[in-house]
């Protein structure tokens, strides 16, 4: 929970900057990509900071996208 409290405000600023540009350009169709990517990066950073041993980020992404791409 402590890592969430550290990283969440930082990612709120990152999300606000990222989504604000998309809002100004009225490109709302990209939100379905941007919001899950921001959430996945936040989750990965919390897992890495808490010391969870992972093989690599590419293996995590492969496992994540293997359900969608066949």
Short mmCIF file of C-alpha atoms in Angstrom, two decimals:
data_model
loop_
_atom_site.label_atom_id
_atom_site.label_comp_id
_atom_site.label_asym_id
_atom_site.label_seq_id
_atom_site.Cartn_x
_atom_site.Cartn_y
_atom_site.Cartn_z
CA UNK A 1 0.00 0.00 0.00
CA UNK A 2 2.90 2.34 0.69
CA UNK A 3 4.22 1.95 -2.86
CA UNK A 4 0.76 2.67 -4.22
CA UNK A 5 0.63 5.87 -2.18
CA UNK A 6 4.04 6.88 -3.56
CA UNK A 7 3.46 6.06 -7.22
CA UNK A 8 -0.23 6.95 -7.58
CA UNK A 9 0.15 10.75 -7.28
CA UNK A 10 3.01 10.66 -9.76
CA UNK A 11 0.94 8.67 -12.23
CA UNK A 12 -2.04 10.96 -11.74
CA UNK A 13 0.14 13.82 -12.98
CA UNK A 14 1.43 11.66 -15.85
CA UNK A 15 -2.10 10.60 -16.79
CA UNK A 16 -3.38 14.16 -16.60
CA UNK A 17 -0.63 15.44 -18.92
CA UNK A 18 -1.11 12.56 -21.34
CA UNK A 19 -4.91 12.56 -21.41
CA UNK A 20 -5.15 16.37 -21.49
CA UNK A 21 -3.45 16.51 -24.88
CA UNK A 22 -5.77 13.86 -26.21
CA UNK A 23 -8.77 15.76 -24.82
CA UNK A 24 -7.67 19.03 -26.45
CA UNK A 25 -7.26 17.34 -29.84
CA UNK A 26 -10.64 15.59 -29.35
CA UNK A 27 -9.09 12.17 -29.98
CA UNK A 28 -11.24 10.30 -27.49
CA UNK A 29 -10.94 7.03 -29.41
CA UNK A 30 -7.38 6.64 -28.07
CA UNK A 31 -8.48 6.50 -24.43
CA UNK A 32 -9.08 2.75 -24.70
CA UNK A 33 -5.33 2.39 -25.33
CA UNK A 34 -3.92 5.12 -23.08
CA UNK A 35 -5.77 4.35 -19.85
CA UNK A 36 -4.95 0.59 -19.72
CA UNK A 37 -1.30 1.30 -20.61
CA UNK A 38 -1.02 3.85 -17.81
CA UNK A 39 -2.66 1.40 -15.38
CA UNK A 40 -0.36 -1.46 -16.48
CA UNK A 41 2.75 0.69 -16.07
CA UNK A 42 1.59 1.76 -12.61
CA UNK A 43 0.98 -1.87 -11.61
CA UNK A 44 4.35 -2.98 -12.99
CA UNK A 45 6.19 -0.23 -11.12
CA UNK A 46 4.46 -1.15 -7.88
CA UNK A 47 5.35 -4.84 -8.38
CA UNK A 48 8.97 -4.07 -9.23
CA UNK A 49 9.33 -1.68 -6.27
CA UNK A 50 7.88 -4.23 -3.85
CA UNK A 51 10.52 -6.75 -4.86
CA UNK A 52 8.50 -9.27 -6.83
CA UNK A 53 10.87 -11.35 -8.94
CA UNK A 54 9.91 -11.37 -12.60
CA UNK A 55 11.78 -12.85 -15.54
CA UNK A 56 11.50 -9.69 -17.63
CA UNK A 57 9.04 -7.04 -18.64
CA UNK A 58 8.80 -8.54 -22.12
CA UNK A 59 7.68 -11.88 -20.68
CA UNK A 60 5.01 -10.10 -18.63
CA UNK A 61 3.77 -8.26 -21.73
CA UNK A 62 3.83 -11.48 -23.77
CA UNK A 63 1.72 -13.21 -21.14
CA UNK A 64 -0.63 -10.25 -20.98
CA UNK A 65 -1.18 -9.98 -24.73
CA UNK A 66 -1.21 -13.73 -25.49
CA UNK A 67 -4.87 -13.84 -24.50
CA UNK A 68 -5.79 -11.15 -27.02
CA UNK A 69 -3.54 -12.02 -29.96
CA UNK A 70 -3.90 -15.53 -31.33
#
